Each structure stands twice: as structure tokens, then as C-alpha cells.
Amino acid sequence: MSAYERDVIVYVVSDSAGDTGDLVVRAAAAQFHPIVPQIRRAPFIADEAALAKVMELARSNGAIVLYTLVLPHLREAMVRLADTSGVEAIDLLGTLIQSLERKTGMPSRQEPGLNHVLDEDYFRKVEAVEFAVKYDDARDTTGIKKADIVLVGVSRTSKTPLSMYLAHKKYKVANVPLVPELKPPDELFTIPKERVIGLTIGVHYLNVIRKERLKALGLPDSASYATSERIERELAYAKAITDRIGCFTMDVSHRAVEETASIIMERIRSS
């Protein structure tokens, strides 16, 4: 049993939707894989009373708080509440806003949510996110022909997190799990191979990830799903499929989602 703390909770507090804080927590958490902190959002905070409730929850759960509060009076209230409650609270925007005010000589607009203006770009992102959810894990294979990118790979190669990350970059992504017992969708072999990205991973690394997943589900880590023999068979099957497609394949071992996504986007843009 590891001596490391595994039950880490982070509250993301915002006077807007909290997307910025959420992404920052996930980026930081990638450095501690396979430990995955629980992210609990507290969006659209409007007054000190709402802040106080969140801080009490954070205190009782031994959580960390990351906040993206644009309104100065809420930031000031957060500092006071963090001090009195003994909760570690990290200000993601305040210091930068103050520095920009000093540098520009101009006061900030103090309007939460300005980075979510409902323009065409925003709606394209929403559409891409909805697409990724609908066509996750090949629940509906018709999405394969409609997608900008199709991710294929064995279980726990970050297909779903990658799909969501790429969706926030406005790519429509479908992902397909490759399982020896299941015939792959015919659509995979009818679309341009440049739109398909194969994800592979080291046997030992995947073994560790799957064991952690089983533990998180309260199951014994000796299940066949996490054995090296099973993993080797799955990876060999997946390689046979990606070789048949002729698509680009990349190893995601020890790679953060952001790094993998960056390589995929560069590949798609240059194809």
C-alpha cells in the first residue's frame, strides 16, 4: 500500500463557470498520475455567504481551494475566509490582474465570464464537446464518418480525456476502444487514414494504470483486465488493427494529455 495521500480534493471556485481553474488543476494533476484528485466546482459565486459555505466544505474535507475570482471584493473575502478557516487557497487570477493594471495603467473591467462571450467560436466549442460525449467509446459508430479525428486504442490509453481536450480546441472527436473480443466498426476502414490516430502504451505502464483503476472501483488488482498477459494480447490486437488501417500511431506512456493532444493537432493540421 502506497504511503502517498490518494484522496485529494480540490475545490475550483469562480464567479464565472470555473473552466479555467478546472483546466489548471487537471494540468497540475497530470504530474501525479495515477493519483487523480477529485475536482469539485463551485461556479457563479456571487457573494461572501456563498464563499463561506464552500470554504466550510473545503475545511471539513481537508481540501485545497483554487479560485478564479474577477471581482475584487470576492477575492478579498476569499483571503479572509482562507485565513480564518485554515484552508490552503490559491489565487489564479488576482495577482496577474493586479500586475496588468499596474503595467497598463488601466483598471480591469471586473466582469466575470468575458472569456465565454457567446460568439461563433464559443458555439463551435460547445458543438465539439457535445459531439465527443455522444460518440465516446463507439456508443454510436456513425460518428466515425463525421469526426475530424478518430482515436483508437485499448482501454486506459486516455481516449476519453483526449477527446474532451481536443473538443475544447474545437475538433470533433470520436473514440473507439479496441478489444480482442469485439469486431472493430467497419467505418474505421472507410475513412481517410489521416483522420485516425492510434494510441498505444507500454505494457508495464498500462499494468500500473489498470491496477489503480481496479482499486478505485473496489476490485482486486489481480483481475485478468490488469495482467501483463492480457495487456500484451490487447496491444498486439490493437497494433494489427492500426496496421490494417495504416494510420499514425503514438505511444502515450508518460505523456500528459496536453502533450499528446498537441502532437495530434500538429499532425492533423499538416495532413
PDB file of C-alpha atoms in Angstrom:
ATOM      1  CA  MET A   1       0.000   0.000   0.000  1.00  0.00           C
ATOM      2  CA  SER A   2       1.456   3.359  -1.031  1.00  0.00           C
ATOM      3  CA  ALA A   3       2.212   5.895   1.678  1.00  0.00           C
ATOM      4  CA  TYR A   4       1.123   8.710  -0.593  1.00  0.00           C
ATOM      5  CA  GLU A   5      -2.129  10.577   0.018  1.00  0.00           C
ATOM      6  CA  ARG A   6      -4.617   9.481  -2.636  1.00  0.00           C
ATOM      7  CA  ASP A   7      -7.859  11.131  -1.523  1.00  0.00           C
ATOM      8  CA  VAL A   8      -7.036  14.635  -2.711  1.00  0.00           C
ATOM      9  CA  ILE A   9      -9.916  17.066  -3.163  1.00  0.00           C
ATOM     10  CA  VAL A  10      -9.628  20.417  -4.940  1.00  0.00           C
ATOM     11  CA  TYR A  11     -12.450  22.955  -4.950  1.00  0.00           C
ATOM     12  CA  VAL A  12     -12.447  25.219  -8.010  1.00  0.00           C
ATOM     13  CA  VAL A  13     -14.187  28.432  -7.003  1.00  0.00           C
ATOM     14  CA  SER A  14     -15.201  31.046  -9.566  1.00  0.00           C
ATOM     15  CA  ASP A  15     -17.562  33.953 -10.157  1.00  0.00           C
ATOM     16  CA  SER A  16     -17.910  32.515 -13.688  1.00  0.00           C
ATOM     17  CA  ALA A  17     -18.107  28.910 -14.926  1.00  0.00           C
ATOM     18  CA  GLY A  18     -14.785  27.761 -13.442  1.00  0.00           C
ATOM     19  CA  ASP A  19     -13.425  26.242 -16.682  1.00  0.00           C
ATOM     20  CA  THR A  20     -10.045  27.975 -16.344  1.00  0.00           C
ATOM     21  CA  GLY A  21      -9.442  26.680 -12.829  1.00  0.00           C
ATOM     22  CA  ASP A  22     -10.598  23.204 -13.799  1.00  0.00           C
ATOM     23  CA  LEU A  23      -8.089  23.020 -16.672  1.00  0.00           C
ATOM     24  CA  VAL A  24      -5.240  24.254 -14.466  1.00  0.00           C
ATOM     25  CA  VAL A  25      -5.969  21.644 -11.796  1.00  0.00           C
ATOM     26  CA  ARG A  26      -6.042  18.889 -14.414  1.00  0.00           C
ATOM     27  CA  ALA A  27      -2.767  20.100 -15.922  1.00  0.00           C
ATOM     28  CA  ALA A  28      -1.082  20.068 -12.495  1.00  0.00           C
ATOM     29  CA  ALA A  29      -2.646  16.718 -11.547  1.00  0.00           C
ATOM     30  CA  ALA A  30      -1.161  15.082 -14.655  1.00  0.00           C
ATOM     31  CA  GLN A  31       2.219  15.335 -12.909  1.00  0.00           C
ATOM     32  CA  PHE A  32       0.991  12.969 -10.177  1.00  0.00           C
ATOM     33  CA  HIS A  33      -0.583  10.240 -12.312  1.00  0.00           C
ATOM     34  CA  PRO A  34      -2.040   7.732 -11.451  1.00  0.00           C
ATOM     35  CA  ILE A  35      -3.295   9.729  -8.456  1.00  0.00           C
ATOM     36  CA  VAL A  36      -6.352  11.645  -9.675  1.00  0.00           C
ATOM     37  CA  PRO A  37      -7.710  14.380  -7.393  1.00  0.00           C
ATOM     38  CA  GLN A  38     -11.426  14.947  -7.046  1.00  0.00           C
ATOM     39  CA  ILE A  39     -12.307  18.291  -8.637  1.00  0.00           C
ATOM     40  CA  ARG A  40     -15.384  19.937  -7.167  1.00  0.00           C
ATOM     41  CA  ARG A  41     -16.540  23.098  -8.895  1.00  0.00           C
ATOM     42  CA  ALA A  42     -18.228  25.987  -7.132  1.00  0.00           C
ATOM     43  CA  PRO A  43     -19.177  28.210 -10.094  1.00  0.00           C
ATOM     44  CA  PHE A  44     -21.000  31.550 -10.353  1.00  0.00           C
ATOM     45  CA  ILE A  45     -20.200  32.630  -6.797  1.00  0.00           C
ATOM     46  CA  ALA A  46     -21.924  35.960  -6.233  1.00  0.00           C
ATOM     47  CA  ASP A  47     -21.405  36.878  -2.574  1.00  0.00           C
ATOM     48  CA  GLU A  48     -19.393  36.237   0.562  1.00  0.00           C
ATOM     49  CA  ALA A  49     -22.071  33.963   2.031  1.00  0.00           C
ATOM     50  CA  ALA A  50     -21.679  31.542  -0.872  1.00  0.00           C
ATOM     51  CA  LEU A  51     -17.896  31.667  -0.474  1.00  0.00           C
ATOM     52  CA  ALA A  52     -18.210  30.907   3.234  1.00  0.00           C
ATOM     53  CA  LYS A  53     -20.243  27.749   2.512  1.00  0.00           C
ATOM     54  CA  VAL A  54     -17.643  26.491   0.054  1.00  0.00           C
ATOM     55  CA  MET A  55     -14.775  27.222   2.430  1.00  0.00           C
ATOM     56  CA  GLU A  56     -16.522  25.339   5.232  1.00  0.00           C
ATOM     57  CA  LEU A  57     -16.903  22.330   2.916  1.00  0.00           C
ATOM     58  CA  ALA A  58     -13.252  22.592   1.921  1.00  0.00           C
ATOM     59  CA  ARG A  59     -12.191  22.801   5.585  1.00  0.00           C
ATOM     60  CA  SER A  60     -14.265  19.774   6.602  1.00  0.00           C
ATOM     61  CA  ASN A  61     -12.880  17.739   3.662  1.00  0.00           C
ATOM     62  CA  GLY A  62      -9.257  18.801   4.118  1.00  0.00           C
ATOM     63  CA  ALA A  63      -9.335  20.160   0.569  1.00  0.00           C
ATOM     64  CA  ILE A  64      -7.293  22.646  -1.420  1.00  0.00           C
ATOM     65  CA  VAL A  65      -9.086  25.619  -2.990  1.00  0.00           C
ATOM     66  CA  LEU A  66      -8.129  27.145  -6.336  1.00  0.00           C
ATOM     67  CA  TYR A  67     -10.051  30.293  -7.169  1.00  0.00           C
ATOM     68  CA  THR A  68     -10.545  32.406 -10.280  1.00  0.00           C
ATOM     69  CA  LEU A  69     -12.441  35.371  -8.870  1.00  0.00           C
ATOM     70  CA  VAL A  70     -12.506  38.500 -11.014  1.00  0.00           C
ATOM     71  CA  LEU A  71     -14.411  40.754  -8.605  1.00  0.00           C
ATOM     72  CA  PRO A  72     -12.039  42.385  -6.071  1.00  0.00           C
ATOM     73  CA  HIS A  73     -14.448  42.219  -3.122  1.00  0.00           C
ATOM     74  CA  LEU A  74     -14.811  38.468  -3.593  1.00  0.00           C
ATOM     75  CA  ARG A  75     -11.038  37.996  -3.775  1.00  0.00           C
ATOM     76  CA  GLU A  76     -10.643  39.986  -0.568  1.00  0.00           C
ATOM     77  CA  ALA A  77     -13.351  37.918   1.117  1.00  0.00           C
ATOM     78  CA  MET A  78     -11.644  34.727  -0.014  1.00  0.00           C
ATOM     79  CA  VAL A  79      -8.345  35.801   1.550  1.00  0.00           C
ATOM     80  CA  ARG A  80     -10.088  36.472   4.879  1.00  0.00           C
ATOM     81  CA  LEU A  81     -12.034  33.199   4.814  1.00  0.00           C
ATOM     82  CA  ALA A  82      -8.971  31.165   3.905  1.00  0.00           C
ATOM     83  CA  ASP A  83      -7.069  32.713   6.778  1.00  0.00           C
ATOM     84  CA  THR A  84      -9.789  32.109   9.387  1.00  0.00           C
ATOM     85  CA  SER A  85     -10.594  28.576   8.190  1.00  0.00           C
ATOM     86  CA  GLY A  86      -7.004  27.439   7.740  1.00  0.00           C
ATOM     87  CA  VAL A  87      -7.704  26.268   4.185  1.00  0.00           C
ATOM     88  CA  GLU A  88      -4.981  26.495   1.555  1.00  0.00           C
ATOM     89  CA  ALA A  89      -6.421  28.773  -1.132  1.00  0.00           C
ATOM     90  CA  ILE A  90      -4.598  29.614  -4.363  1.00  0.00           C
ATOM     91  CA  ASP A  91      -5.462  32.776  -6.312  1.00  0.00           C
ATOM     92  CA  LEU A  92      -5.075  32.018 -10.014  1.00  0.00           C
ATOM     93  CA  LEU A  93      -6.133  35.374 -11.485  1.00  0.00           C
ATOM     94  CA  GLY A  94      -5.867  38.081  -8.830  1.00  0.00           C
ATOM     95  CA  THR A  95      -2.109  38.675  -8.845  1.00  0.00           C
ATOM     96  CA  LEU A  96      -1.956  38.719 -12.650  1.00  0.00           C
ATOM     97  CA  ILE A  97      -4.915  41.116 -12.915  1.00  0.00           C
ATOM     98  CA  GLN A  98      -3.248  43.477 -10.444  1.00  0.00           C
ATOM     99  CA  SER A  99       0.058  43.278 -12.317  1.00  0.00           C
ATOM    100  CA  LEU A 100      -1.675  44.049 -15.624  1.00  0.00           C
ATOM    101  CA  GLU A 101      -3.461  47.009 -14.036  1.00  0.00           C
ATOM    102  CA  ARG A 102      -0.120  48.407 -12.851  1.00  0.00           C
ATOM    103  CA  LYS A 103       1.601  47.778 -16.169  1.00  0.00           C
ATOM    104  CA  THR A 104      -1.165  49.194 -18.374  1.00  0.00           C
ATOM    105  CA  GLY A 105      -2.279  51.939 -16.019  1.00  0.00           C
ATOM    106  CA  MET A 106      -5.805  50.806 -16.804  1.00  0.00           C
ATOM    107  CA  PRO A 107      -8.323  49.277 -14.357  1.00  0.00           C
ATOM    108  CA  SER A 108      -9.699  45.838 -15.205  1.00  0.00           C
ATOM    109  CA  ARG A 109     -13.295  45.609 -16.429  1.00  0.00           C
ATOM    110  CA  GLN A 110     -14.257  43.441 -13.423  1.00  0.00           C
ATOM    111  CA  GLU A 111     -16.742  41.430 -15.473  1.00  0.00           C
ATOM    112  CA  PRO A 112     -16.741  37.658 -14.809  1.00  0.00           C
ATOM    113  CA  GLY A 113     -17.074  35.344 -17.806  1.00  0.00           C
ATOM    114  CA  LEU A 114     -15.662  37.602 -20.525  1.00  0.00           C
ATOM    115  CA  ASN A 115     -13.728  34.658 -21.977  1.00  0.00           C
ATOM    116  CA  HIS A 116     -17.071  32.916 -22.579  1.00  0.00           C
ATOM    117  CA  VAL A 117     -18.640  35.515 -24.833  1.00  0.00           C
ATOM    118  CA  LEU A 118     -21.285  33.746 -26.905  1.00  0.00           C
ATOM    119  CA  ASP A 119     -19.671  34.167 -30.302  1.00  0.00           C
ATOM    120  CA  GLU A 120     -19.343  31.717 -33.184  1.00  0.00           C
ATOM    121  CA  ASP A 121     -16.118  30.326 -31.751  1.00  0.00           C
ATOM    122  CA  TYR A 122     -17.815  29.522 -28.445  1.00  0.00           C
ATOM    123  CA  PHE A 123     -20.679  27.670 -30.121  1.00  0.00           C
ATOM    124  CA  ARG A 124     -18.236  25.622 -32.197  1.00  0.00           C
ATOM    125  CA  LYS A 125     -16.556  24.525 -28.985  1.00  0.00           C
ATOM    126  CA  VAL A 126     -19.878  23.568 -27.392  1.00  0.00           C
ATOM    127  CA  GLU A 127     -20.816  21.594 -30.507  1.00  0.00           C
ATOM    128  CA  ALA A 128     -17.477  19.754 -30.422  1.00  0.00           C
ATOM    129  CA  VAL A 129     -17.879  18.867 -26.729  1.00  0.00           C
ATOM    130  CA  GLU A 130     -21.389  17.534 -27.333  1.00  0.00           C
ATOM    131  CA  PHE A 131     -20.017  15.509 -30.259  1.00  0.00           C
ATOM    132  CA  ALA A 132     -17.253  13.981 -28.092  1.00  0.00           C
ATOM    133  CA  VAL A 133     -19.780  12.948 -25.439  1.00  0.00           C
ATOM    134  CA  LYS A 134     -22.186  11.434 -27.970  1.00  0.00           C
ATOM    135  CA  TYR A 135     -19.543   9.411 -29.806  1.00  0.00           C
ATOM    136  CA  ASP A 136     -17.449   8.367 -26.804  1.00  0.00           C
ATOM    137  CA  ASP A 137     -16.347   4.702 -26.706  1.00  0.00           C
ATOM    138  CA  ALA A 138     -18.085   3.929 -30.028  1.00  0.00           C
ATOM    139  CA  ARG A 139     -21.543   4.014 -28.452  1.00  0.00           C
ATOM    140  CA  ASP A 140     -22.695   5.260 -31.859  1.00  0.00           C
ATOM    141  CA  THR A 141     -20.333   4.322 -34.674  1.00  0.00           C
ATOM    142  CA  THR A 142     -21.945   6.742 -37.143  1.00  0.00           C
ATOM    143  CA  GLY A 143     -19.816   9.446 -35.562  1.00  0.00           C
ATOM    144  CA  ILE A 144     -16.680   7.919 -37.051  1.00  0.00           C
ATOM    145  CA  LYS A 145     -17.515   9.278 -40.515  1.00  0.00           C
ATOM    146  CA  LYS A 146     -18.463  12.707 -39.151  1.00  0.00           C
ATOM    147  CA  ALA A 147     -15.425  13.198 -36.908  1.00  0.00           C
ATOM    148  CA  ASP A 148     -12.409  15.401 -37.576  1.00  0.00           C
ATOM    149  CA  ILE A 149     -10.316  12.959 -35.536  1.00  0.00           C
ATOM    150  CA  VAL A 150     -10.924   9.320 -34.575  1.00  0.00           C
ATOM    151  CA  LEU A 151      -8.902   7.969 -31.655  1.00  0.00           C
ATOM    152  CA  VAL A 152      -8.433   4.200 -31.395  1.00  0.00           C
ATOM    153  CA  GLY A 153      -6.692   2.176 -28.723  1.00  0.00           C
ATOM    154  CA  VAL A 154      -7.065  -0.279 -25.868  1.00  0.00           C
ATOM    155  CA  SER A 155      -8.736   0.615 -22.582  1.00  0.00           C
ATOM    156  CA  ARG A 156      -6.987   3.292 -20.425  1.00  0.00           C
ATOM    157  CA  THR A 157      -4.969   4.952 -23.174  1.00  0.00           C
ATOM    158  CA  SER A 158      -6.614   8.324 -22.395  1.00  0.00           C
ATOM    159  CA  LYS A 159      -9.037   8.239 -25.333  1.00  0.00           C
ATOM    160  CA  THR A 160     -11.875   9.992 -23.485  1.00  0.00           C
ATOM    161  CA  PRO A 161      -9.770  12.715 -21.785  1.00  0.00           C
ATOM    162  CA  LEU A 162      -8.061  13.371 -25.112  1.00  0.00           C
ATOM    163  CA  SER A 163     -11.426  13.590 -26.895  1.00  0.00           C
ATOM    164  CA  MET A 164     -12.648  16.191 -24.408  1.00  0.00           C
ATOM    165  CA  TYR A 165      -9.423  18.193 -24.518  1.00  0.00           C
ATOM    166  CA  LEU A 166      -9.445  18.258 -28.316  1.00  0.00           C
ATOM    167  CA  ALA A 167     -13.136  19.191 -28.256  1.00  0.00           C
ATOM    168  CA  HIS A 168     -12.216  22.304 -26.277  1.00  0.00           C
ATOM    169  CA  LYS A 169      -9.895  23.080 -29.182  1.00  0.00           C
ATOM    170  CA  LYS A 170     -12.967  22.791 -31.457  1.00  0.00           C
ATOM    171  CA  TYR A 171     -12.166  19.405 -33.020  1.00  0.00           C
ATOM    172  CA  LYS A 172     -14.999  16.888 -33.364  1.00  0.00           C
ATOM    173  CA  VAL A 173     -13.567  13.665 -31.967  1.00  0.00           C
ATOM    174  CA  ALA A 174     -14.910  10.120 -31.857  1.00  0.00           C
ATOM    175  CA  ASN A 175     -13.049   7.406 -29.998  1.00  0.00           C
ATOM    176  CA  VAL A 176     -13.155   3.651 -30.447  1.00  0.00           C
ATOM    177  CA  PRO A 177     -11.938   1.049 -27.929  1.00  0.00           C
ATOM    178  CA  LEU A 178     -10.083  -1.877 -29.452  1.00  0.00           C
ATOM    179  CA  VAL A 179     -10.953  -5.130 -27.673  1.00  0.00           C
ATOM    180  CA  PRO A 180      -9.929  -8.581 -28.996  1.00  0.00           C
ATOM    181  CA  GLU A 181     -13.389  -9.985 -28.313  1.00  0.00           C
ATOM    182  CA  LEU A 182     -15.135  -7.258 -30.336  1.00  0.00           C
ATOM    183  CA  LYS A 183     -15.057  -6.706 -34.085  1.00  0.00           C
ATOM    184  CA  PRO A 184     -13.937  -3.146 -34.861  1.00  0.00           C
ATOM    185  CA  PRO A 185     -16.503  -0.912 -36.608  1.00  0.00           C
ATOM    186  CA  ASP A 186     -16.436  -1.190 -40.393  1.00  0.00           C
ATOM    187  CA  GLU A 187     -16.391   2.622 -40.594  1.00  0.00           C
ATOM    188  CA  LEU A 188     -12.782   2.663 -39.370  1.00  0.00           C
ATOM    189  CA  PHE A 189     -11.646   1.193 -42.676  1.00  0.00           C
ATOM    190  CA  THR A 190     -13.661   3.501 -44.919  1.00  0.00           C
ATOM    191  CA  ILE A 191     -12.466   6.938 -43.765  1.00  0.00           C
ATOM    192  CA  PRO A 192      -9.149   8.607 -44.692  1.00  0.00           C
ATOM    193  CA  LYS A 193      -6.380   7.096 -42.575  1.00  0.00           C
ATOM    194  CA  GLU A 194      -5.066  10.607 -41.831  1.00  0.00           C
ATOM    195  CA  ARG A 195      -8.100  11.206 -39.601  1.00  0.00           C
ATOM    196  CA  VAL A 196      -7.383   8.126 -37.465  1.00  0.00           C
ATOM    197  CA  ILE A 197      -4.893   8.269 -34.594  1.00  0.00           C
ATOM    198  CA  GLY A 198      -3.805   5.055 -32.904  1.00  0.00           C
ATOM    199  CA  LEU A 199      -2.871   5.243 -29.229  1.00  0.00           C
ATOM    200  CA  THR A 200      -0.540   2.659 -27.742  1.00  0.00           C
ATOM    201  CA  ILE A 201       1.196   2.357 -24.374  1.00  0.00           C
ATOM    202  CA  GLY A 202       3.902   0.366 -22.589  1.00  0.00           C
ATOM    203  CA  VAL A 203       2.826  -2.921 -21.004  1.00  0.00           C
ATOM    204  CA  HIS A 204       4.252  -2.108 -17.556  1.00  0.00           C
ATOM    205  CA  TYR A 205       2.797   1.405 -17.554  1.00  0.00           C
ATOM    206  CA  LEU A 206      -0.663   0.187 -18.547  1.00  0.00           C
ATOM    207  CA  ASN A 207      -0.434  -2.579 -15.961  1.00  0.00           C
ATOM    208  CA  VAL A 208       0.056   0.032 -13.217  1.00  0.00           C
ATOM    209  CA  ILE A 209      -2.780   2.231 -14.529  1.00  0.00           C
ATOM    210  CA  ARG A 210      -5.244  -0.646 -14.746  1.00  0.00           C
ATOM    211  CA  LYS A 211      -4.402  -1.902 -11.272  1.00  0.00           C
ATOM    212  CA  GLU A 212      -5.052   1.577  -9.882  1.00  0.00           C
ATOM    213  CA  ARG A 213      -8.345   1.691 -11.764  1.00  0.00           C
ATOM    214  CA  LEU A 214      -9.430  -1.637 -10.274  1.00  0.00           C
ATOM    215  CA  LYS A 215      -8.516  -0.441  -6.785  1.00  0.00           C
ATOM    216  CA  ALA A 216     -10.553   2.725  -7.308  1.00  0.00           C
ATOM    217  CA  LEU A 217     -13.534   0.543  -8.207  1.00  0.00           C
ATOM    218  CA  GLY A 218     -13.040  -1.585  -5.108  1.00  0.00           C
ATOM    219  CA  LEU A 219     -11.995  -4.632  -7.147  1.00  0.00           C
ATOM    220  CA  PRO A 220      -8.939  -6.871  -6.690  1.00  0.00           C
ATOM    221  CA  ASP A 221      -5.987  -5.781  -8.816  1.00  0.00           C
ATOM    222  CA  SER A 222      -5.373  -9.419  -9.744  1.00  0.00           C
ATOM    223  CA  ALA A 223      -8.278  -9.414 -12.228  1.00  0.00           C
ATOM    224  CA  SER A 224      -7.359 -10.512 -15.761  1.00  0.00           C
ATOM    225  CA  TYR A 225      -8.016  -6.956 -17.019  1.00  0.00           C
ATOM    226  CA  ALA A 226      -4.740  -5.850 -15.415  1.00  0.00           C
ATOM    227  CA  THR A 227      -2.497  -8.841 -16.090  1.00  0.00           C
ATOM    228  CA  SER A 228       0.537  -8.420 -18.316  1.00  0.00           C
ATOM    229  CA  GLU A 229      -0.574 -11.376 -20.458  1.00  0.00           C
ATOM    230  CA  ARG A 230      -3.980  -9.807 -21.152  1.00  0.00           C
ATOM    231  CA  ILE A 231      -2.443  -6.399 -21.856  1.00  0.00           C
ATOM    232  CA  GLU A 232       0.102  -7.855 -24.288  1.00  0.00           C
ATOM    233  CA  ARG A 233      -2.691  -9.643 -26.158  1.00  0.00           C
ATOM    234  CA  GLU A 234      -4.788  -6.471 -26.358  1.00  0.00           C
ATOM    235  CA  LEU A 235      -1.868  -4.370 -27.564  1.00  0.00           C
ATOM    236  CA  ALA A 236      -0.965  -6.926 -30.233  1.00  0.00           C
ATOM    237  CA  TYR A 237      -4.596  -6.956 -31.400  1.00  0.00           C
ATOM    238  CA  ALA A 238      -4.720  -3.138 -31.469  1.00  0.00           C
ATOM    239  CA  LYS A 239      -1.473  -2.993 -33.484  1.00  0.00           C
ATOM    240  CA  ALA A 240      -2.916  -5.385 -36.033  1.00  0.00           C
ATOM    241  CA  ILE A 241      -5.927  -3.090 -36.445  1.00  0.00           C
ATOM    242  CA  THR A 242      -3.914   0.141 -36.736  1.00  0.00           C
ATOM    243  CA  ASP A 243      -1.517  -1.550 -39.180  1.00  0.00           C
ATOM    244  CA  ARG A 244      -4.516  -2.595 -41.260  1.00  0.00           C
ATOM    245  CA  ILE A 245      -5.835   0.994 -41.243  1.00  0.00           C
ATOM    246  CA  GLY A 246      -2.350   2.351 -41.960  1.00  0.00           C
ATOM    247  CA  CYS A 247      -2.842   5.211 -39.522  1.00  0.00           C
ATOM    248  CA  PHE A 248      -0.357   7.178 -37.441  1.00  0.00           C
ATOM    249  CA  THR A 249       0.190   5.600 -34.010  1.00  0.00           C
ATOM    250  CA  MET A 250       1.760   7.209 -30.975  1.00  0.00           C
ATOM    251  CA  ASP A 251       2.884   5.938 -27.575  1.00  0.00           C
ATOM    252  CA  VAL A 252       1.142   7.802 -24.737  1.00  0.00           C
ATOM    253  CA  SER A 253       3.264   6.300 -21.944  1.00  0.00           C
ATOM    254  CA  HIS A 254       4.318   9.044 -19.503  1.00  0.00           C
ATOM    255  CA  ARG A 255       2.716  11.707 -21.694  1.00  0.00           C
ATOM    256  CA  ALA A 256       0.282  14.262 -20.323  1.00  0.00           C
ATOM    257  CA  VAL A 257      -2.988  14.673 -22.212  1.00  0.00           C
ATOM    258  CA  GLU A 258      -1.938  18.181 -23.253  1.00  0.00           C
ATOM    259  CA  GLU A 259       1.302  16.933 -24.834  1.00  0.00           C
ATOM    260  CA  THR A 260      -0.428  14.112 -26.682  1.00  0.00           C
ATOM    261  CA  ALA A 261      -3.141  16.478 -27.919  1.00  0.00           C
ATOM    262  CA  SER A 262      -0.543  18.959 -29.157  1.00  0.00           C
ATOM    263  CA  ILE A 263       1.155  16.262 -31.256  1.00  0.00           C
ATOM    264  CA  ILE A 264      -2.200  15.107 -32.645  1.00  0.00           C
ATOM    265  CA  MET A 265      -3.305  18.646 -33.572  1.00  0.00           C
ATOM    266  CA  GLU A 266       0.002  19.350 -35.334  1.00  0.00           C
ATOM    267  CA  ARG A 267      -0.400  16.067 -37.218  1.00  0.00           C
ATOM    268  CA  ILE A 268      -3.960  16.901 -38.302  1.00  0.00           C
ATOM    269  CA  ARG A 269      -3.063  20.455 -39.334  1.00  0.00           C
ATOM    270  CA  SER A 270      -0.197  19.225 -41.518  1.00  0.00           C
ATOM    271  CA  SER A 271      -2.125  16.373 -43.148  1.00  0.00           C
TER     272      SER A 271
END
